[in-house]
mmCIF file of C-alpha atoms in Angstrom:
data_model
loop_
_atom_site.group_PDB
_atom_site.id
_atom_site.type_symbol
_atom_site.label_atom_id
_atom_site.label_comp_id
_atom_site.label_asym_id
_atom_site.label_seq_id
_atom_site.Cartn_x
_atom_site.Cartn_y
_atom_site.Cartn_z
ATOM 1 C CA UNK A 1 -9.709 -23.831 51.454
ATOM 2 C CA UNK A 2 -6.103 -24.063 52.535
ATOM 3 C CA UNK A 3 -5.367 -24.188 56.221
ATOM 4 C CA UNK A 4 -3.725 -21.266 57.991
ATOM 5 C CA UNK A 5 -0.036 -21.093 57.165
ATOM 6 C CA UNK A 6 -0.276 -23.728 54.421
ATOM 7 C CA UNK A 7 1.889 -22.850 51.395
ATOM 8 C CA UNK A 8 0.022 -22.304 48.143
ATOM 9 C CA UNK A 9 1.201 -24.203 45.100
ATOM 10 C CA UNK A 10 3.104 -21.868 42.735
ATOM 11 C CA UNK A 11 1.188 -20.941 39.618
ATOM 12 C CA UNK A 12 2.331 -22.765 36.473
ATOM 13 C CA UNK A 13 1.498 -20.705 33.330
ATOM 14 C CA UNK A 14 1.575 -23.937 31.264
ATOM 15 C CA UNK A 15 -1.721 -24.954 32.885
ATOM 16 C CA UNK A 16 -3.227 -21.797 31.417
ATOM 17 C CA UNK A 17 -1.964 -22.674 27.938
ATOM 18 C CA UNK A 18 1.290 -20.674 27.962
ATOM 19 C CA UNK A 19 4.022 -22.021 25.688
ATOM 20 C CA UNK A 20 6.985 -22.891 27.880
ATOM 21 C CA UNK A 21 9.325 -24.812 25.539
ATOM 22 C CA UNK A 22 11.093 -22.970 22.712
ATOM 23 C CA UNK A 23 13.486 -25.492 21.229
ATOM 24 C CA UNK A 24 13.185 -24.750 17.508
ATOM 25 C CA UNK A 25 10.451 -22.143 18.038
ATOM 26 C CA UNK A 26 10.554 -18.375 17.926
ATOM 27 C CA UNK A 27 10.673 -16.784 21.365
ATOM 28 C CA UNK A 28 10.234 -13.178 22.474
ATOM 29 C CA UNK A 29 13.999 -12.685 22.595
ATOM 30 C CA UNK A 30 14.444 -14.236 19.149
ATOM 31 C CA UNK A 31 11.830 -11.987 17.525
ATOM 32 C CA UNK A 32 13.296 -8.804 19.031
ATOM 33 C CA UNK A 33 16.965 -9.831 18.571
ATOM 34 C CA UNK A 34 17.458 -9.015 22.234
ATOM 35 C CA UNK A 35 20.875 -10.665 22.391
ATOM 36 C CA UNK A 36 22.176 -8.092 19.885
ATOM 37 C CA UNK A 37 20.377 -5.140 21.469
ATOM 38 C CA UNK A 38 21.375 -5.919 25.047
ATOM 39 C CA UNK A 39 24.970 -6.646 24.046
ATOM 40 C CA UNK A 40 25.296 -3.230 22.349
ATOM 41 C CA UNK A 41 26.156 -1.323 25.550
ATOM 42 C CA UNK A 42 29.960 -1.108 25.747
ATOM 43 C CA UNK A 43 31.068 1.348 28.452
ATOM 44 C CA UNK A 44 34.626 2.582 27.986
ATOM 45 C CA UNK A 45 35.146 3.512 31.623
ATOM 46 C CA UNK A 46 34.387 2.181 35.086
ATOM 47 C CA UNK A 47 31.976 5.054 35.744
ATOM 48 C CA UNK A 48 28.579 3.856 36.954
ATOM 49 C CA UNK A 49 26.648 6.510 35.001
ATOM 50 C CA UNK A 50 28.151 5.728 31.605
ATOM 51 C CA UNK A 51 25.574 2.945 31.193
ATOM 52 C CA UNK A 52 22.784 5.495 31.646
ATOM 53 C CA UNK A 53 24.395 7.783 29.072
ATOM 54 C CA UNK A 54 24.724 5.000 26.493
ATOM 55 C CA UNK A 55 21.206 3.646 26.939
ATOM 56 C CA UNK A 56 19.707 7.154 26.839
ATOM 57 C CA UNK A 57 21.237 7.780 23.429
ATOM 58 C CA UNK A 58 20.704 4.300 22.008
ATOM 59 C CA UNK A 59 17.010 4.319 22.880
ATOM 60 C CA UNK A 60 16.690 7.826 21.425
ATOM 61 C CA UNK A 61 18.134 6.539 18.167
ATOM 62 C CA UNK A 62 15.587 3.699 18.131
ATOM 63 C CA UNK A 63 12.726 6.180 18.575
ATOM 64 C CA UNK A 64 14.217 8.357 15.821
ATOM 65 C CA UNK A 65 14.329 5.342 13.525
ATOM 66 C CA UNK A 66 10.586 4.958 14.038
ATOM 67 C CA UNK A 67 10.034 8.701 13.482
ATOM 68 C CA UNK A 68 11.849 8.464 10.136
ATOM 69 C CA UNK A 69 9.776 5.419 9.191
ATOM 70 C CA UNK A 70 6.578 7.344 9.922
ATOM 71 C CA UNK A 71 7.654 10.617 8.260
ATOM 72 C CA UNK A 72 8.693 8.885 5.036
ATOM 73 C CA UNK A 73 5.381 7.038 4.906
ATOM 74 C CA UNK A 74 3.332 10.138 5.767
ATOM 75 C CA UNK A 75 5.083 12.128 3.045
ATOM 76 C CA UNK A 76 4.203 9.482 0.465
ATOM 77 C CA UNK A 77 0.572 9.382 1.629
ATOM 78 C CA UNK A 78 0.219 13.160 1.336
ATOM 79 C CA UNK A 79 1.724 13.054 -2.156
ATOM 80 C CA UNK A 80 -0.982 10.535 -3.110
ATOM 81 C CA UNK A 81 -3.833 12.504 -1.479
ATOM 82 C CA UNK A 82 -4.312 9.684 1.040
ATOM 83 C CA UNK A 83 -4.608 11.860 4.119
ATOM 84 C CA UNK A 84 -6.212 9.797 6.934
ATOM 85 C CA UNK A 85 -3.220 7.416 7.253
ATOM 86 C CA UNK A 86 -0.858 10.411 7.043
ATOM 87 C CA UNK A 87 -2.683 12.049 9.949
ATOM 88 C CA UNK A 88 -2.213 8.915 12.068
ATOM 89 C CA UNK A 89 1.484 8.766 11.190
ATOM 90 C CA UNK A 90 2.090 12.438 12.019
ATOM 91 C CA UNK A 91 0.271 12.027 15.319
ATOM 92 C CA UNK A 92 2.573 9.113 16.087
ATOM 93 C CA UNK A 93 5.656 11.218 15.287
ATOM 94 C CA UNK A 94 4.468 13.908 17.703
ATOM 95 C CA UNK A 95 4.003 11.281 20.417
ATOM 96 C CA UNK A 96 7.494 9.913 19.687
ATOM 97 C CA UNK A 97 8.967 13.330 20.419
ATOM 98 C CA UNK A 98 6.826 13.582 23.532
ATOM 99 C CA UNK A 99 8.415 10.293 24.610
ATOM 100 C CA UNK A 100 11.895 11.585 23.757
ATOM 101 C CA UNK A 101 11.249 14.786 25.700
ATOM 102 C CA UNK A 102 10.339 12.789 28.799
ATOM 103 C CA UNK A 103 13.507 10.728 28.470
ATOM 104 C CA UNK A 104 15.657 13.774 29.299
ATOM 105 C CA UNK A 105 14.275 13.531 32.852
ATOM 106 C CA UNK A 106 16.201 10.292 33.317
ATOM 107 C CA UNK A 107 19.471 11.739 32.020
ATOM 108 C CA UNK A 108 19.071 14.717 34.344
ATOM 109 C CA UNK A 109 19.589 12.399 37.305
ATOM 110 C CA UNK A 110 23.262 12.410 36.294
ATOM 111 C CA UNK A 111 25.214 15.211 37.976
ATOM 112 C CA UNK A 112 28.123 17.187 36.457
ATOM 113 C CA UNK A 113 30.555 15.341 38.734
ATOM 114 C CA UNK A 114 29.292 11.971 37.529
ATOM 115 C CA UNK A 115 29.510 12.982 33.850
ATOM 116 C CA UNK A 116 33.114 14.157 34.186
ATOM 117 C CA UNK A 117 34.068 10.626 35.290
ATOM 118 C CA UNK A 118 33.708 9.365 31.708
ATOM 119 C CA UNK A 119 33.350 12.439 29.448
ATOM 120 C CA UNK A 120 36.923 12.203 28.164
ATOM 121 C CA UNK A 121 36.255 8.638 27.029
ATOM 122 C CA UNK A 122 33.711 9.932 24.491
ATOM 123 C CA UNK A 123 36.509 11.378 22.351
ATOM 124 C CA UNK A 124 35.024 13.564 19.618
ATOM 125 C CA UNK A 125 31.695 11.702 19.503
ATOM 126 C CA UNK A 126 28.635 13.894 19.961
ATOM 127 C CA UNK A 127 24.881 13.859 19.419
ATOM 128 C CA UNK A 128 25.567 16.584 16.849
ATOM 129 C CA UNK A 129 26.749 13.728 14.610
ATOM 130 C CA UNK A 130 23.487 11.737 14.759
ATOM 131 C CA UNK A 131 22.655 11.007 11.136
ATOM 132 C CA UNK A 132 19.126 9.958 12.027
ATOM 133 C CA UNK A 133 18.481 13.325 13.663
ATOM 134 C CA UNK A 134 19.798 14.960 10.498
ATOM 135 C CA UNK A 135 17.463 12.806 8.415
ATOM 136 C CA UNK A 136 14.487 13.976 10.487
ATOM 137 C CA UNK A 137 15.476 17.598 9.954
ATOM 138 C CA UNK A 138 15.834 17.070 6.194
ATOM 139 C CA UNK A 139 12.478 15.267 6.014
ATOM 140 C CA UNK A 140 10.884 18.155 7.902
ATOM 141 C CA UNK A 141 12.483 20.734 5.595
ATOM 142 C CA UNK A 142 15.428 22.113 7.597
ATOM 143 C CA UNK A 143 18.088 21.460 4.970
ATOM 144 C CA UNK A 144 21.660 22.636 5.405
ATOM 145 C CA UNK A 145 24.359 21.129 3.176
ATOM 146 C CA UNK A 146 27.041 21.921 5.775
ATOM 147 C CA UNK A 147 25.467 19.365 8.105
ATOM 148 C CA UNK A 148 26.427 16.582 5.702
ATOM 149 C CA UNK A 149 30.147 16.965 6.327
ATOM 150 C CA UNK A 150 30.314 14.970 9.597
ATOM 151 C CA UNK A 151 29.070 11.951 7.603
ATOM 152 C CA UNK A 152 31.522 12.010 4.702
ATOM 153 C CA UNK A 153 33.537 9.199 6.266
ATOM 154 C CA UNK A 154 30.593 6.805 5.729
ATOM 155 C CA UNK A 155 29.680 7.080 2.019
ATOM 156 C CA UNK A 156 26.450 5.096 2.299
ATOM 157 C CA UNK A 157 25.130 7.348 5.077
ATOM 158 C CA UNK A 158 26.279 10.495 3.281
ATOM 159 C CA UNK A 159 24.516 9.474 0.059
ATOM 160 C CA UNK A 160 21.313 8.608 1.908
ATOM 161 C CA UNK A 161 21.218 11.987 3.656
ATOM 162 C CA UNK A 162 22.116 13.870 0.492
ATOM 163 C CA UNK A 163 19.306 12.030 -1.273
ATOM 164 C CA UNK A 164 16.840 13.187 1.396
ATOM 165 C CA UNK A 165 18.158 16.722 1.014
ATOM 166 C CA UNK A 166 17.272 16.684 -2.691
ATOM 167 C CA UNK A 167 13.793 15.204 -2.179
ATOM 168 C CA UNK A 168 10.597 16.952 -1.171
ATOM 169 C CA UNK A 169 10.148 17.505 2.542
ATOM 170 C CA UNK A 170 6.860 16.760 4.241
ATOM 171 C CA UNK A 171 6.135 20.498 4.137
ATOM 172 C CA UNK A 172 6.841 20.605 0.399
ATOM 173 C CA UNK A 173 4.238 17.880 -0.069
ATOM 174 C CA UNK A 174 1.757 19.824 2.077
ATOM 175 C CA UNK A 175 2.274 22.917 -0.098
ATOM 176 C CA UNK A 176 1.776 20.888 -3.266
ATOM 177 C CA UNK A 177 -1.445 19.587 -1.765
ATOM 178 C CA UNK A 178 -2.555 23.171 -1.129
ATOM 179 C CA UNK A 179 -2.051 23.909 -4.825
ATOM 180 C CA UNK A 180 -3.860 20.723 -5.920
ATOM 181 C CA UNK A 181 -6.768 21.777 -3.705
ATOM 182 C CA UNK A 182 -7.228 24.985 -5.675
ATOM 183 C CA UNK A 183 -5.413 27.436 -3.405
ATOM 184 C CA UNK A 184 -3.079 29.939 -5.046
ATOM 185 C CA UNK A 185 0.505 28.950 -4.288
ATOM 186 C CA UNK A 186 3.206 30.712 -6.284
ATOM 187 C CA UNK A 187 4.628 28.206 -8.842
ATOM 188 C CA UNK A 188 8.107 29.368 -7.862
ATOM 189 C CA UNK A 189 7.545 27.784 -4.434
ATOM 190 C CA UNK A 190 6.531 24.467 -5.972
ATOM 191 C CA UNK A 191 9.416 24.484 -8.452
ATOM 192 C CA UNK A 192 12.111 25.702 -6.067
ATOM 193 C CA UNK A 193 15.451 23.987 -5.466
ATOM 194 C CA UNK A 194 14.436 21.228 -3.044
ATOM 195 C CA UNK A 195 17.950 20.971 -1.614
ATOM 196 C CA UNK A 196 17.848 24.581 -0.420
ATOM 197 C CA UNK A 197 16.387 25.682 2.929
ATOM 198 C CA UNK A 198 12.744 26.702 2.683
ATOM 199 C CA UNK A 199 11.986 30.437 2.877
ATOM 200 C CA UNK A 200 8.736 32.081 3.981
ATOM 201 C CA UNK A 201 6.417 32.937 1.088
ATOM 202 C CA UNK A 202 3.501 35.375 0.941
ATOM 203 C CA UNK A 203 1.372 33.130 -1.275
ATOM 204 C CA UNK A 204 1.791 30.211 1.113
ATOM 205 C CA UNK A 205 0.884 32.475 4.025
ATOM 206 C CA UNK A 206 -2.292 33.564 2.205
ATOM 207 C CA UNK A 207 -3.203 29.959 1.328
ATOM 208 C CA UNK A 208 -2.911 28.692 4.899
ATOM 209 C CA UNK A 209 -4.757 31.751 6.158
ATOM 210 C CA UNK A 210 -7.664 30.902 3.817
ATOM 211 C CA UNK A 211 -7.700 27.374 5.240
ATOM 212 C CA UNK A 212 -7.823 28.582 8.844
ATOM 213 C CA UNK A 213 -10.500 31.169 8.101
ATOM 214 C CA UNK A 214 -12.798 28.500 6.655
ATOM 215 C CA UNK A 215 -11.967 25.146 8.314
ATOM 216 C CA UNK A 216 -15.277 23.632 7.255
ATOM 217 C CA UNK A 217 -14.502 24.160 3.582
ATOM 218 C CA UNK A 218 -10.894 22.955 3.888
ATOM 219 C CA UNK A 219 -11.195 20.487 6.763
ATOM 220 C CA UNK A 220 -8.590 17.981 5.502
ATOM 221 C CA UNK A 221 -6.026 20.757 4.931
ATOM 222 C CA UNK A 222 -6.895 22.288 8.299
ATOM 223 C CA UNK A 223 -6.384 18.925 9.996
ATOM 224 C CA UNK A 224 -3.084 18.410 8.166
ATOM 225 C CA UNK A 225 -1.884 21.839 9.253
ATOM 226 C CA UNK A 226 -2.640 21.107 12.891
ATOM 227 C CA UNK A 227 -0.900 17.729 12.684
ATOM 228 C CA UNK A 228 2.213 19.488 11.356
ATOM 229 C CA UNK A 229 2.051 22.118 14.091
ATOM 230 C CA UNK A 230 1.662 19.390 16.714
ATOM 231 C CA UNK A 231 4.744 17.607 15.379
ATOM 232 C CA UNK A 232 6.813 20.799 15.403
ATOM 233 C CA UNK A 233 5.524 21.736 18.842
ATOM 234 C CA UNK A 234 6.814 18.498 20.375
ATOM 235 C CA UNK A 235 9.996 18.658 18.299
ATOM 236 C CA UNK A 236 10.702 22.125 19.759
ATOM 237 C CA UNK A 237 10.030 20.880 23.286
ATOM 238 C CA UNK A 238 12.507 18.050 22.751
ATOM 239 C CA UNK A 239 15.186 20.488 21.530
ATOM 240 C CA UNK A 240 14.494 22.868 24.428
ATOM 241 C CA UNK A 241 14.822 20.078 26.996
ATOM 242 C CA UNK A 242 18.041 19.028 25.277
ATOM 243 C CA UNK A 243 19.442 22.528 25.846
ATOM 244 C CA UNK A 244 18.450 22.678 29.498
ATOM 245 C CA UNK A 245 19.753 19.170 30.178
ATOM 246 C CA UNK A 246 23.127 19.964 28.602
ATOM 247 C CA UNK A 247 23.357 23.240 30.544
ATOM 248 C CA UNK A 248 22.525 21.414 33.770
ATOM 249 C CA UNK A 249 25.203 18.764 33.211
ATOM 250 C CA UNK A 250 28.116 20.629 31.549
ATOM 251 C CA UNK A 251 27.232 24.322 31.835
ATOM 252 C CA UNK A 252 28.772 26.363 29.026
ATOM 253 C CA UNK A 253 31.675 24.049 28.183
ATOM 254 C CA UNK A 254 32.281 23.229 24.536
ATOM 255 C CA UNK A 255 30.626 20.068 23.296
ATOM 256 C CA UNK A 256 32.671 16.905 22.827
ATOM 257 C CA UNK A 257 32.126 17.249 19.060
ATOM 258 C CA UNK A 258 33.626 20.750 19.031
ATOM 259 C CA UNK A 259 30.449 22.855 18.966
ATOM 260 C CA UNK A 260 29.924 25.711 21.404
ATOM 261 C CA UNK A 261 27.625 23.434 23.366
ATOM 262 C CA UNK A 262 24.672 25.233 24.947
ATOM 263 C CA UNK A 263 25.155 28.321 22.749
ATOM 264 C CA UNK A 264 24.953 26.180 19.599
ATOM 265 C CA UNK A 265 21.880 24.336 20.857
ATOM 266 C CA UNK A 266 20.156 27.611 21.729
ATOM 267 C CA UNK A 267 20.684 28.815 18.150
ATOM 268 C CA UNK A 268 18.893 25.705 16.916
ATOM 269 C CA UNK A 269 15.828 26.735 18.942
ATOM 270 C CA UNK A 270 15.312 29.600 16.493
ATOM 271 C CA UNK A 271 14.781 27.205 13.568
ATOM 272 C CA UNK A 272 11.137 27.122 12.435
ATOM 273 C CA UNK A 273 10.148 24.170 10.263
ATOM 274 C CA UNK A 274 6.719 25.298 9.067
ATOM 275 C CA UNK A 275 6.906 29.115 9.338
ATOM 276 C CA UNK A 276 3.600 30.141 7.759
ATOM 277 C CA UNK A 277 1.640 27.808 10.021
ATOM 278 C CA UNK A 278 2.936 29.771 12.996
ATOM 279 C CA UNK A 279 2.833 33.216 11.370
ATOM 280 C CA UNK A 280 -0.849 33.101 10.424
ATOM 281 C CA UNK A 281 -1.895 32.809 14.054
ATOM 282 C CA UNK A 282 -1.300 36.537 14.473
ATOM 283 C CA UNK A 283 -3.706 37.242 11.587
ATOM 284 C CA UNK A 284 -6.686 35.247 12.841
#
């Protein structure tokens, strides 16, 4: 036992087997390309809070990249009747949006006075122009050709988004699964123009209602429905917190990208991705 006041020898992780030399070996920073990521914050002003603003949006884009990865994979699994992995992926997407919702709490520590110190430096850039957010909406079924226009200046991005607009959404694949499972879905729904916004349909309403009235018989479809509702639930919470954060920081000013700001964001709260899954709750 060491005597009173005697300094303890510092712990050396190498004695516990930790690798300490990385000349020619892959390190943590190498694997994650941290040099690139941590060099991507380029404030345009001297304002202290601009770093917060940049990191908030960059990390959101990273989470959205993962959400797209999961939604694309889940859509393919549903199309192939491979539901258990799809359920895991949709659960992960819901948790991603829970994470994104919590992130607004950090941005809310920035006051209106602090934001005005660098707002003019943003030019016309705006979250409205996030092509990954648009991809998530298209994958979920909220397709609006007008939303492609802000991306015309980058042909590769425009073509990617337009391709997603013309493909099945995850809800389209769920409705096709309903039909493959023997439930009566109007063929017109299954053969509709995929690039057009989805519209409520009575046959789809009846099919989901049958699932919810007999979960034991249609357990996989019932589970899929709840996974979709969970995703949309957290997606709505994220959008709502976006509105309240913007109102707290800029009030009712116009957005930097030219939108009406809070008024525009409030209109987006009325968008319902999977309408029948919400409508049937009044019938049960």
